[in-house]
mmCIF file of C-alpha atoms and ligand atoms in Angstrom:
data_model
loop_
_atom_site.group_PDB
_atom_site.id
_atom_site.type_symbol
_atom_site.label_atom_id
_atom_site.label_comp_id
_atom_site.label_asym_id
_atom_site.label_seq_id
_atom_site.Cartn_x
_atom_site.Cartn_y
_atom_site.Cartn_z
ATOM 1 C CA MET A 1 -6.996 14.542 -23.218
ATOM 2 C CA GLN A 2 -5.882 17.764 -24.892
ATOM 3 C CA ALA A 3 -9.119 17.995 -26.874
ATOM 4 C CA CYS A 4 -10.882 17.656 -23.497
ATOM 5 C CA GLY A 5 -9.342 20.974 -22.464
ATOM 6 C CA GLY A 6 -6.126 19.723 -20.942
ATOM 7 C CA ALA A 7 -5.536 18.322 -17.544
ATOM 8 C CA TYR A 8 -4.261 19.167 -14.161
ATOM 9 C CA PRO A 9 -0.464 19.258 -13.879
ATOM 10 C CA PRO A 10 1.128 16.440 -11.902
ATOM 11 C CA GLU A 11 2.232 18.892 -9.205
ATOM 12 C CA THR A 12 -1.419 19.846 -8.628
ATOM 13 C CA ARG A 13 -2.541 16.180 -8.550
ATOM 14 C CA ARG A 14 0.170 15.425 -6.037
ATOM 15 C CA LYS A 15 -1.288 17.968 -3.539
ATOM 16 C CA TYR A 16 -4.215 15.514 -2.954
ATOM 17 C CA PHE A 17 -4.020 12.359 -0.799
ATOM 18 C CA ILE A 18 -5.037 10.278 -3.815
ATOM 19 C CA THR A 19 -3.794 6.729 -3.761
ATOM 20 C CA GLY A 20 -3.274 4.325 -6.714
ATOM 21 C CA PRO A 21 -3.644 0.633 -6.220
ATOM 22 C CA GLN A 22 -1.304 -1.755 -7.832
ATOM 23 C CA TRP A 23 -4.183 -4.072 -8.556
ATOM 24 C CA ALA A 24 -6.209 -1.433 -10.460
ATOM 25 C CA ALA A 25 -3.492 -0.526 -12.863
ATOM 26 C CA ALA A 26 -2.386 -4.185 -13.213
ATOM 27 C CA TYR A 27 -6.010 -5.416 -13.836
ATOM 28 C CA GLN A 28 -5.862 -7.527 -16.993
ATOM 29 C CA GLY A 29 -9.531 -7.183 -17.860
ATOM 30 C CA GLN A 30 -10.403 -10.677 -16.529
ATOM 31 C CA ALA A 31 -13.886 -10.245 -14.907
ATOM 32 C CA LEU A 32 -16.004 -13.305 -14.219
ATOM 33 C CA PHE A 33 -17.018 -13.985 -17.812
ATOM 34 C CA HIS A 34 -14.064 -12.418 -19.515
ATOM 35 C CA ALA A 35 -10.691 -13.599 -20.693
ATOM 36 C CA PRO A 36 -7.759 -11.305 -19.747
ATOM 37 C CA THR A 37 -6.972 -8.751 -22.417
ATOM 38 C CA ARG A 38 -3.973 -6.706 -21.016
ATOM 39 C CA GLN A 39 -0.364 -7.666 -20.629
ATOM 40 C CA PRO A 40 0.766 -8.422 -17.074
ATOM 41 C CA ILE A 41 2.511 -5.351 -15.561
ATOM 42 C CA GLY A 42 4.573 -5.154 -12.400
ATOM 43 C CA PHE A 43 5.059 -2.743 -9.623
ATOM 44 C CA ALA A 44 8.096 -0.979 -11.151
ATOM 45 C CA ASP A 45 6.011 0.083 -14.189
ATOM 46 C CA VAL A 46 2.930 1.051 -12.178
ATOM 47 C CA ILE A 47 4.948 3.233 -9.747
ATOM 48 C CA ARG A 48 6.781 4.898 -12.605
ATOM 49 C CA GLU A 49 3.495 5.658 -14.466
ATOM 50 C CA TYR A 50 1.720 6.850 -11.327
ATOM 51 C CA ALA A 51 4.718 9.184 -10.681
ATOM 52 C CA LYS A 52 4.371 10.660 -14.232
ATOM 53 C CA ILE A 53 0.556 11.250 -13.743
ATOM 54 C CA GLY A 54 1.079 12.784 -10.314
ATOM 55 C CA ILE A 55 -0.530 10.074 -8.191
ATOM 56 C CA GLY A 56 1.692 10.489 -5.103
ATOM 57 C CA HIS A 57 0.725 7.364 -3.200
ATOM 58 C CA TRP A 58 0.664 3.652 -4.030
ATOM 59 C CA CYS A 59 -0.977 0.731 -2.301
ATOM 60 C CA THR A 60 -1.035 -3.040 -2.793
ATOM 61 C CA HIS A 61 -2.319 -6.423 -1.799
ATOM 62 C CA ASP A 62 0.376 -8.717 -0.442
ATOM 63 C CA THR A 63 0.056 -11.114 -3.426
ATOM 64 C CA ASP A 64 -0.192 -8.329 -6.024
ATOM 65 C CA VAL A 65 3.555 -8.064 -5.628
ATOM 66 C CA ILE A 66 4.766 -11.130 -3.641
ATOM 67 C CA PRO A 67 4.029 -14.608 -5.060
ATOM 68 C CA THR A 68 2.004 -16.611 -2.406
ATOM 69 C CA GLU A 69 4.753 -19.186 -2.027
ATOM 70 C CA GLN A 70 7.305 -16.350 -1.183
ATOM 71 C CA LEU A 71 5.272 -14.687 1.599
ATOM 72 C CA GLY A 72 7.320 -14.441 4.711
ATOM 73 C CA LYS A 73 10.396 -15.898 3.037
ATOM 74 C CA ASP A 74 13.661 -14.394 1.760
ATOM 75 C CA GLY A 75 11.962 -13.788 -1.609
ATOM 76 C CA GLN A 76 9.620 -11.290 0.092
ATOM 77 C CA LYS A 77 12.590 -9.323 1.593
ATOM 78 C CA GLU A 78 14.125 -9.029 -1.793
ATOM 79 C CA ILE A 79 10.878 -7.813 -3.423
ATOM 80 C CA VAL A 80 10.111 -5.397 -0.635
ATOM 81 C CA ALA A 81 13.611 -3.864 -1.078
ATOM 82 C CA ARG A 82 13.006 -3.466 -4.768
ATOM 83 C CA ILE A 83 9.635 -1.748 -4.161
ATOM 84 C CA GLN A 84 11.305 0.634 -1.662
ATOM 85 C CA LYS A 85 13.822 1.542 -4.377
ATOM 86 C CA SER A 86 11.112 2.108 -6.974
ATOM 87 C CA LEU A 87 9.092 4.305 -4.586
ATOM 88 C CA ALA A 88 12.157 6.316 -3.663
ATOM 89 C CA GLU A 89 13.304 6.747 -7.249
ATOM 90 C CA HIS A 90 9.907 8.144 -8.298
ATOM 91 C CA GLY A 91 9.099 10.039 -5.080
ATOM 92 C CA LEU A 92 5.997 7.982 -4.193
ATOM 93 C CA LYS A 93 4.979 6.846 -0.753
ATOM 94 C CA CYS A 94 3.299 3.528 0.048
ATOM 95 C CA SER A 95 0.055 4.624 1.842
ATOM 96 C CA MET A 96 -1.594 1.267 2.492
ATOM 97 C CA VAL A 97 -1.196 -2.547 2.391
ATOM 98 C CA THR A 98 -3.907 -5.103 2.278
ATOM 99 C CA THR A 99 -4.044 -8.872 2.494
ATOM 100 C CA GLU A 100 -5.675 -10.904 -0.312
ATOM 101 C CA THR A 101 -8.122 -13.187 1.412
ATOM 102 C CA PHE A 102 -10.327 -13.996 -1.685
ATOM 103 C CA TYR A 103 -8.217 -15.132 -4.760
ATOM 104 C CA HIS A 104 -6.245 -18.167 -3.624
ATOM 105 C CA GLU A 105 -8.098 -21.381 -3.175
ATOM 106 C CA VAL A 106 -6.904 -21.732 0.453
ATOM 107 C CA PHE A 107 -9.503 -19.073 1.320
ATOM 108 C CA ALA A 108 -12.404 -20.740 -0.602
ATOM 109 C CA ALA A 109 -14.290 -21.280 2.685
ATOM 110 C CA SER A 110 -13.188 -17.900 3.957
ATOM 111 C CA PRO A 111 -10.208 -16.712 6.018
ATOM 112 C CA ALA A 112 -12.317 -17.724 9.191
ATOM 113 C CA ALA A 113 -13.083 -21.265 7.929
ATOM 114 C CA GLU A 114 -13.757 -24.086 10.379
ATOM 115 C CA ALA A 115 -10.376 -25.805 9.782
ATOM 116 C CA PRO A 116 -7.930 -24.314 12.289
ATOM 117 C CA GLU A 117 -5.043 -24.494 9.915
ATOM 118 C CA ILE A 118 -6.792 -22.205 7.498
ATOM 119 C CA ARG A 119 -7.354 -19.765 10.219
ATOM 120 C CA GLU A 120 -3.807 -19.932 11.450
ATOM 121 C CA TYR A 121 -2.660 -19.326 7.874
ATOM 122 C CA ALA A 122 -4.996 -16.323 7.659
ATOM 123 C CA ARG A 123 -3.409 -14.989 10.875
ATOM 124 C CA PHE A 124 -0.042 -15.452 9.410
ATOM 125 C CA ARG A 125 -1.005 -13.546 6.201
ATOM 126 C CA VAL A 126 -2.497 -10.487 7.982
ATOM 127 C CA CYS A 127 0.455 -10.268 10.493
ATOM 128 C CA ASN A 128 2.894 -10.608 7.539
ATOM 129 C CA THR A 129 1.109 -7.812 5.662
ATOM 130 C CA VAL A 130 1.415 -5.587 8.823
ATOM 131 C CA GLU A 131 5.252 -6.209 8.752
ATOM 132 C CA VAL A 132 5.459 -5.415 5.010
ATOM 133 C CA GLY A 133 3.333 -2.231 5.756
ATOM 134 C CA HIS A 134 5.823 -1.032 8.298
ATOM 135 C CA GLU A 135 8.779 -1.920 6.023
ATOM 136 C CA LEU A 136 7.167 0.214 3.247
ATOM 137 C CA GLY A 137 6.262 3.109 5.557
ATOM 138 C CA ALA A 138 2.441 2.630 5.129
ATOM 139 C CA GLN A 139 -0.043 4.334 7.507
ATOM 140 C CA PHE A 140 -2.997 2.090 6.655
ATOM 141 C CA ALA A 141 -3.916 -1.603 6.451
ATOM 142 C CA VAL A 142 -7.160 -2.429 4.657
ATOM 143 C CA TYR A 143 -9.201 -5.567 5.076
ATOM 144 C CA TRP A 144 -11.828 -6.688 2.539
ATOM 145 C CA PRO A 145 -12.721 -9.982 4.004
ATOM 146 C CA GLY A 146 -13.633 -11.419 0.603
ATOM 147 C CA THR A 147 -14.901 -14.955 1.069
ATOM 148 C CA LEU A 148 -16.249 -14.399 4.595
ATOM 149 C CA GLY A 149 -19.744 -15.858 3.890
ATOM 150 C CA TYR A 150 -21.153 -18.912 2.091
ATOM 151 C CA TYR A 151 -22.934 -20.470 -0.824
ATOM 152 C CA VAL A 152 -24.984 -23.063 0.899
ATOM 153 C CA GLN A 153 -26.901 -22.539 4.112
ATOM 154 C CA GLY A 154 -26.648 -24.019 7.531
ATOM 155 C CA ALA A 155 -23.102 -25.307 7.767
ATOM 156 C CA VAL A 156 -21.529 -22.001 8.597
ATOM 157 C CA GLU A 157 -22.294 -20.748 12.090
ATOM 158 C CA GLU A 158 -22.286 -17.015 11.853
ATOM 159 C CA THR A 159 -21.418 -15.997 15.428
ATOM 160 C CA GLN A 160 -18.504 -18.532 15.599
ATOM 161 C CA THR A 161 -17.248 -17.496 12.231
ATOM 162 C CA LEU A 162 -17.242 -13.830 13.150
ATOM 163 C CA ARG A 163 -15.337 -14.656 16.403
ATOM 164 C CA TRP A 164 -12.739 -16.440 14.261
ATOM 165 C CA TYR A 165 -12.479 -13.529 11.908
ATOM 166 C CA ALA A 166 -12.026 -11.221 14.857
ATOM 167 C CA ASP A 167 -9.092 -13.480 15.986
ATOM 168 C CA ALA A 168 -7.339 -12.710 12.759
ATOM 169 C CA LEU A 169 -7.834 -8.933 13.143
ATOM 170 C CA ASN A 170 -6.761 -9.137 16.831
ATOM 171 C CA ALA A 171 -3.598 -10.976 15.786
ATOM 172 C CA ALA A 172 -2.765 -8.223 13.139
ATOM 173 C CA CYS A 173 -3.312 -5.410 15.701
ATOM 174 C CA GLU A 174 -1.131 -7.128 18.349
ATOM 175 C CA ARG A 175 1.608 -7.761 15.753
ATOM 176 C CA ASP A 176 1.271 -4.131 14.727
ATOM 177 C CA ILE A 177 1.787 -2.940 18.304
ATOM 178 C CA VAL A 178 4.998 -4.975 18.638
ATOM 179 C CA VAL A 179 6.498 -4.004 15.179
ATOM 180 C CA ALA A 180 5.458 -0.359 15.567
ATOM 181 C CA ARG A 181 7.332 -0.222 18.977
ATOM 182 C CA GLU A 182 10.440 -1.997 17.447
ATOM 183 C CA LYS A 183 10.525 0.469 14.463
ATOM 184 C CA ASN A 184 9.530 3.523 16.525
ATOM 185 C CA ARG A 185 6.580 4.191 14.177
ATOM 186 C CA PRO A 186 2.951 4.764 14.927
ATOM 187 C CA THR A 187 0.697 1.777 14.631
ATOM 188 C CA LEU A 188 -1.184 1.368 11.445
ATOM 189 C CA LYS A 189 -4.840 2.314 11.013
ATOM 190 C CA HIS A 190 -6.650 -0.907 10.370
ATOM 191 C CA CYS A 191 -9.677 -0.327 7.995
ATOM 192 C CA LEU A 192 -12.375 -2.747 7.228
ATOM 193 C CA GLU A 193 -14.089 -2.760 3.834
ATOM 194 C CA ALA A 194 -17.543 -4.209 3.362
ATOM 195 C CA LYS A 195 -19.145 -5.372 0.117
ATOM 196 C CA PRO A 196 -22.668 -6.670 0.070
ATOM 197 C CA PHE A 197 -22.316 -9.494 -2.501
ATOM 198 C CA GLU A 198 -19.466 -11.268 -4.363
ATOM 199 C CA PRO A 199 -17.571 -13.387 -4.151
ATOM 200 C CA GLN A 200 -19.880 -15.444 -1.936
ATOM 201 C CA ALA A 201 -23.655 -15.878 -2.350
ATOM 202 C CA GLU A 202 -24.198 -14.604 1.238
ATOM 203 C CA ILE A 203 -21.764 -12.198 3.071
ATOM 204 C CA LEU A 204 -21.443 -12.017 6.851
ATOM 205 C CA LEU A 205 -20.372 -8.405 7.013
ATOM 206 C CA PRO A 206 -22.119 -6.831 3.975
ATOM 207 C CA THR A 207 -22.175 -3.216 4.717
ATOM 208 C CA SER A 208 -20.187 -0.447 6.399
ATOM 209 C CA ASP A 209 -22.813 -0.405 9.133
ATOM 210 C CA ALA A 210 -22.414 -4.126 9.698
ATOM 211 C CA MET A 211 -18.734 -3.420 9.995
ATOM 212 C CA LEU A 212 -19.329 -0.703 12.598
ATOM 213 C CA GLY A 213 -21.475 -3.115 14.585
ATOM 214 C CA PHE A 214 -18.625 -5.678 14.327
ATOM 215 C CA ILE A 215 -16.019 -3.135 15.592
ATOM 216 C CA ALA A 216 -18.305 -2.328 18.589
ATOM 217 C CA SER A 217 -19.272 -6.001 19.226
ATOM 218 C CA GLY A 218 -16.648 -6.588 21.992
ATOM 219 C CA LEU A 219 -14.871 -9.160 19.785
ATOM 220 C CA LEU A 220 -11.990 -6.898 18.958
ATOM 221 C CA LYS A 221 -9.198 -6.457 21.464
ATOM 222 C CA HIS A 222 -8.314 -3.051 20.035
ATOM 223 C CA PRO A 223 -11.390 -1.509 18.621
ATOM 224 C CA GLU A 224 -9.640 1.932 18.773
ATOM 225 C CA MET A 225 -7.183 0.604 16.202
ATOM 226 C CA VAL A 226 -9.852 -0.438 13.789
ATOM 227 C CA GLY A 227 -12.000 1.787 11.510
ATOM 228 C CA LEU A 228 -13.426 1.695 8.022
ATOM 229 C CA ASN A 229 -12.584 1.887 4.407
ATOM 230 C CA PRO A 230 -16.003 2.349 2.794
ATOM 231 C CA GLU A 231 -16.152 1.922 -0.973
ATOM 232 C CA TYR A 232 -18.594 4.234 -2.770
ATOM 233 C CA LEU A 233 -19.926 1.609 -5.100
ATOM 234 C CA HIS A 234 -20.196 -1.099 -2.464
ATOM 235 C CA GLU A 235 -22.670 0.994 -0.494
ATOM 236 C CA LEU A 236 -24.592 1.799 -3.793
ATOM 237 C CA MET A 237 -24.711 -2.028 -4.628
ATOM 238 C CA TRP A 238 -26.899 -2.851 -1.696
ATOM 239 C CA GLY A 239 -29.252 0.179 -2.450
ATOM 240 C CA GLY A 240 -27.763 2.379 0.237
ATOM 241 C CA ALA A 241 -27.130 6.122 -0.044
ATOM 242 C CA PRO A 242 -23.275 6.288 0.030
ATOM 243 C CA ARG A 243 -23.392 9.789 1.473
ATOM 244 C CA ALA A 244 -25.546 8.622 4.368
ATOM 245 C CA ALA A 245 -23.288 5.655 4.948
ATOM 246 C CA LEU A 246 -20.253 7.861 5.160
ATOM 247 C CA ALA A 247 -22.122 10.193 7.479
ATOM 248 C CA ARG A 248 -22.709 7.325 9.895
ATOM 249 C CA ALA A 249 -19.005 6.344 9.678
ATOM 250 C CA LEU A 250 -18.159 10.017 10.402
ATOM 251 C CA LEU A 251 -20.327 10.045 13.400
ATOM 252 C CA ALA A 252 -18.737 6.918 14.744
ATOM 253 C CA GLY A 253 -15.255 8.525 14.282
ATOM 254 C CA LYS A 254 -14.318 5.606 11.970
ATOM 255 C CA LEU A 255 -14.121 7.161 8.520
ATOM 256 C CA TRP A 256 -10.401 6.625 7.919
ATOM 257 C CA HIS A 257 -9.910 5.588 4.266
ATOM 258 C CA PHE A 258 -12.233 5.744 1.226
ATOM 259 C CA ASP A 259 -12.295 3.701 -2.010
ATOM 260 C CA ILE A 260 -13.505 5.975 -4.829
ATOM 261 C CA ASN A 261 -15.254 4.759 -8.002
ATOM 262 C CA ASP A 262 -18.677 4.643 -9.396
ATOM 263 C CA GLY A 263 -21.479 2.315 -10.689
ATOM 264 C CA TYR A 264 -25.117 1.447 -10.512
ATOM 265 C CA ARG A 265 -27.514 0.537 -7.668
ATOM 266 C CA LEU A 266 -28.336 -3.094 -6.974
ATOM 267 C CA LYS A 267 -25.907 -4.406 -9.682
ATOM 268 C CA HIS A 268 -22.570 -6.195 -9.579
ATOM 269 C CA ASP A 269 -19.274 -4.551 -8.763
ATOM 270 C CA VAL A 270 -18.555 -2.769 -12.054
ATOM 271 C CA ASP A 271 -15.831 -0.527 -10.519
ATOM 272 C CA ILE A 272 -16.299 2.355 -13.055
ATOM 273 C CA GLY A 273 -14.019 5.425 -12.686
ATOM 274 C CA VAL A 274 -15.112 8.046 -10.123
ATOM 275 C CA GLY A 275 -17.869 10.503 -11.198
ATOM 276 C CA LEU A 276 -18.747 8.846 -14.547
ATOM 277 C CA VAL A 277 -22.102 7.597 -13.400
ATOM 278 C CA ASN A 278 -23.269 9.675 -10.508
ATOM 279 C CA PRO A 279 -21.499 13.007 -10.593
ATOM 280 C CA LEU A 280 -24.175 14.913 -8.723
ATOM 281 C CA ASP A 281 -24.099 12.386 -5.840
ATOM 282 C CA TRP A 282 -20.312 12.552 -5.894
ATOM 283 C CA LEU A 283 -20.390 16.234 -5.649
ATOM 284 C CA ASN A 284 -22.594 15.972 -2.550
ATOM 285 C CA VAL A 285 -20.377 13.285 -1.028
ATOM 286 C CA LEU A 286 -17.434 15.519 -1.368
ATOM 287 C CA VAL A 287 -19.330 18.452 0.210
ATOM 288 C CA LEU A 288 -19.963 16.217 3.184
ATOM 289 C CA LEU A 289 -16.349 15.066 3.454
ATOM 290 C CA ARG A 290 -15.011 18.619 3.034
ATOM 291 C CA SER A 291 -17.242 20.052 5.666
ATOM 292 C CA HIS A 292 -16.084 17.354 8.141
ATOM 293 C CA GLY A 293 -12.416 17.813 7.327
ATOM 294 C CA PHE A 294 -11.799 14.472 5.670
ATOM 295 C CA ASN A 295 -9.165 14.863 3.092
ATOM 296 C CA GLY A 296 -8.016 11.360 2.272
ATOM 297 C CA PRO A 297 -6.771 8.813 1.476
ATOM 298 C CA PHE A 298 -8.939 8.712 -1.663
ATOM 299 C CA ASN A 299 -8.131 5.301 -3.240
ATOM 300 C CA LEU A 300 -8.684 4.857 -6.863
ATOM 301 C CA ASP A 301 -10.306 1.423 -6.588
ATOM 302 C CA PHE A 302 -11.785 1.210 -10.150
ATOM 303 C CA LYS A 303 -11.054 -0.849 -13.171
ATOM 304 C CA PRO A 304 -9.936 0.584 -16.483
ATOM 305 C CA PRO A 305 -12.238 -0.616 -19.255
ATOM 306 C CA ARG A 306 -11.741 -4.113 -20.517
ATOM 307 C CA THR A 307 -9.931 -3.726 -23.758
ATOM 308 C CA THR A 308 -8.164 -0.494 -22.987
ATOM 309 C CA SER A 309 -4.398 -0.990 -23.695
ATOM 310 C CA ASN A 310 -1.714 -0.772 -21.099
ATOM 311 C CA TRP A 311 -0.936 2.555 -22.750
ATOM 312 C CA GLY A 312 -4.505 3.758 -22.405
ATOM 313 C CA VAL A 313 -4.624 2.771 -18.696
ATOM 314 C CA PHE A 314 -2.041 5.422 -17.928
ATOM 315 C CA ALA A 315 -2.744 7.932 -20.689
ATOM 316 C CA VAL A 316 -6.513 8.207 -20.142
ATOM 317 C CA SER A 317 -8.058 5.967 -17.532
ATOM 318 C CA PHE A 318 -6.090 7.060 -14.472
ATOM 319 C CA PRO A 319 -5.437 10.673 -15.262
ATOM 320 C CA SER A 320 -8.998 11.343 -16.174
ATOM 321 C CA ALA A 321 -10.204 9.680 -12.961
ATOM 322 C CA VAL A 322 -7.835 11.850 -10.935
ATOM 323 C CA ASP A 323 -8.977 14.996 -12.686
ATOM 324 C CA ARG A 324 -12.657 14.304 -12.334
ATOM 325 C CA PHE A 325 -12.005 13.792 -8.625
ATOM 326 C CA ILE A 326 -10.099 17.081 -8.266
ATOM 327 C CA THR A 327 -12.627 19.065 -10.197
ATOM 328 C CA LEU A 328 -15.463 17.635 -8.050
ATOM 329 C CA TRP A 329 -13.465 18.388 -4.925
ATOM 330 C CA GLU A 330 -12.951 21.953 -6.048
ATOM 331 C CA MET A 331 -16.659 22.297 -6.926
ATOM 332 C CA ALA A 332 -17.535 20.973 -3.528
ATOM 333 C CA GLY A 333 -15.482 23.916 -2.153
ATOM 334 C CA GLU A 334 -17.528 26.227 -4.359
ATOM 335 C CA VAL A 335 -20.747 24.724 -2.981
ATOM 336 C CA GLN A 336 -19.627 25.388 0.539
ATOM 337 C CA GLN A 337 -18.995 29.042 -0.322
ATOM 338 C CA ASP A 338 -22.021 29.616 -2.552
ATOM 339 C CA PRO A 339 -24.002 32.595 -1.227
ATOM 340 C CA ILE A 340 -27.307 31.213 -2.468
ATOM 341 C CA ILE A 341 -26.890 27.811 -0.779
ATOM 342 C CA LYS A 342 -25.660 29.596 2.348
ATOM 343 C CA GLU A 343 -28.666 31.812 2.425
ATOM 344 C CA ALA A 344 -31.130 28.990 1.797
ATOM 345 C CA SER A 345 -29.465 26.790 4.421
ATOM 346 C CA GLU A 346 -29.660 29.567 7.044
ATOM 347 C CA ALA A 347 -33.259 30.208 6.209
ATOM 348 C CA LEU A 348 -34.088 26.505 6.596
ATOM 349 C CA GLN A 349 -32.495 26.435 10.108
ATOM 350 C CA ALA A 350 -34.011 29.685 11.274
ATOM 351 C CA GLY A 351 -37.444 28.020 10.992
ATOM 352 C CA ALA A 352 -40.677 29.908 10.324
ATOM 353 C CA GLY A 353 -40.767 31.546 13.809
ATOM 354 C CA VAL A 354 -43.841 29.844 15.012
ATOM 355 C CA GLY A 355 -44.226 30.486 18.773
ATOM 356 C CA PRO A 356 -43.998 27.656 21.394
ATOM 357 C CA GLY A 357 -47.082 25.504 21.931
ATOM 358 C CA ALA A 358 -48.429 25.842 18.348
ATOM 359 C CA ASP A 359 -50.199 22.726 17.049
ATOM 360 C CA ALA A 360 -48.988 20.487 14.280
ATOM 361 C CA LYS A 361 -51.254 22.022 11.625
ATOM 362 C CA ALA A 362 -49.984 25.516 12.344
ATOM 363 C CA ILE A 363 -46.349 24.462 12.371
ATOM 364 C CA ALA A 364 -46.785 22.579 9.125
ATOM 365 C CA GLU A 365 -48.594 25.505 7.569
ATOM 366 C CA ALA A 366 -45.848 27.939 8.578
ATOM 367 C CA ASN A 367 -43.170 25.578 7.136
ATOM 368 C CA LYS A 368 -44.706 24.879 3.760
ATOM 369 C CA GLU A 369 -41.587 26.186 1.986
ATOM 370 C CA LEU A 370 -39.154 24.038 3.791
ATOM 371 C CA LEU A 371 -39.137 21.524 0.978
ATOM 372 C CA THR A 372 -39.185 24.439 -1.617
ATOM 373 C CA LEU A 373 -35.812 25.438 -0.142
ATOM 374 C CA HIS A 374 -34.585 21.899 -0.370
ATOM 375 C CA GLU A 375 -35.478 21.846 -4.055
ATOM 376 C CA LEU A 376 -33.914 25.361 -4.604
ATOM 377 C CA ILE A 377 -30.657 24.072 -2.991
ATOM 378 C CA ALA A 378 -30.785 20.947 -5.268
ATOM 379 C CA HIS A 379 -31.363 23.145 -8.309
ATOM 380 C CA ARG A 380 -28.387 25.258 -7.302
ATOM 381 C CA LEU A 381 -26.158 22.266 -6.880
ATOM 382 C CA VAL A 382 -27.034 21.108 -10.451
ATOM 383 C CA GLN A 383 -26.312 24.555 -11.652
ATOM 384 C CA LEU A 384 -22.888 24.504 -9.964
ATOM 385 C CA LEU A 385 -22.224 20.995 -11.285
ATOM 386 C CA LEU A 386 -23.110 21.912 -14.901
ATOM 387 C CA GLY A 387 -21.496 25.351 -14.703
ATOM 388 C CA LEU A 388 -24.909 27.001 -15.311
ATOM 389 C CA HIS A 389 -24.226 29.447 -12.555
ATOM 390 C CA ARG A 390 -21.620 31.071 -14.701
ATOM 391 C CA GLY A 391 -24.311 32.673 -16.721
ATOM 392 C CA ARG A 392 -25.577 30.201 -19.309
ATOM 393 C CA THR A 393 -28.931 31.044 -20.627
ATOM 394 C CA PHE A 394 -31.118 28.628 -22.549
ATOM 395 C CA VAL A 395 -31.102 29.364 -26.353
ATOM 396 C CA VAL A 396 -31.752 26.930 -29.146
HETATM 397 C C1 LIG B 1 -13.275 -5.582 -4.129
HETATM 398 C C2 LIG B 1 -12.496 -4.451 -3.617
HETATM 399 C C3 LIG B 1 -11.077 -4.862 -3.300
HETATM 400 C C4 LIG B 1 -10.575 -4.179 -2.013
HETATM 401 C C5 LIG B 1 -9.194 -4.508 -1.774
HETATM 402 C C6 LIG B 1 -8.663 -3.804 -0.525
HETATM 403 C C7 LIG B 1 -9.747 -5.570 -5.061
HETATM 404 O O1 LIG B 1 -14.534 -5.219 -4.584
HETATM 405 O O2 LIG B 1 -12.961 -3.377 -3.572
HETATM 406 O O3 LIG B 1 -10.253 -4.520 -4.373
HETATM 407 O O4 LIG B 1 -10.742 -2.771 -2.086
HETATM 408 O O5 LIG B 1 -9.117 -5.907 -1.559
HETATM 409 O O6 LIG B 1 -8.611 -4.635 0.546
HETATM 410 MG MG1 LIG B 2 -12.394 -1.585 -2.741
HETATM 411 MG MG1 LIG B 3 -15.041 -2.983 -5.480
#
């Protein structure tokens, strides 16, 4: 890290609303075809190491920290108290809680399966997570539905299944309203996260746009309490442009939380650290978010490489991801102020000054350089990204 030119100090990193997931740091390297490689690690270690790095917020699935059989029981209370102590000791805040509805076999046929007892259990799980969230002082609850889909066709009736899934979210929102009143706290922001494939063959809500449609479908009792947690790579996986997906969420007033990572189009969920694959696209994403006043939470939902040691996870993987994010965020600010981009953008919007009533040919002729300016702006963005605007000339 030193040879790389150093790093941002923890105080600088803490100024950003960057959140560190329990599951990302505790990931043991066990992807589908891989045996685990890292030692198990608990919340106390993760919170302590995040504090040292300067990651000021921590988030978790219910079962990342509470064994399934202890959920809602005395064991849960005792664990939540220990988490509160760890957070206080290291000056971290819990930003978000989320319910795991994909790992345990009970959710094999989705949290909205036909069997009523599975759906009742799913309702218990999301309501319990809301309670844990309030205990830990969280502002957000995230829902990646996980197994909401199927492998074989025809048995699952999509409209009914979505109604049942909405029932779970409705229960969570209603529980939230009650608990928030009891604790004199604001209600949580409930954020849906879409992923186009995995862990089912077919997914009922595969994209952020599908989630927006679901929020507006009339099935939710409190649509105003429900927004989005898009994940950068999940939009790329289906071939979408993440920046355009985020723009649609912004227009709907639903961009509330953002999972940041990187990867490749039309491939599986590789969860690479932010900015390692598509830095130019990332720069542009952050320009969009800055210009719309979105400043977090930015959730580091990536996976440290498979054989990296527990030491390397905190010495290299997390701090380097945070620092790439901060650098790209600062560069996005530079883009917003860049006089050349400003002038080119203004010229684009001024138009060519063709008078009213001109025909298509004349308008097109007068606007020939519109795409030239697009290209000039793109060139300038690459210059800013690579630092070429600081005077590099090409010499061999
Ligand atoms: C899966 C994910 C999930 C969600 C998490 C939050 C394990 O691809 O991205 O991370 O982000 O479940 O609800
Ligand atoms: Mg995610
Ligand atoms: Mg993911």
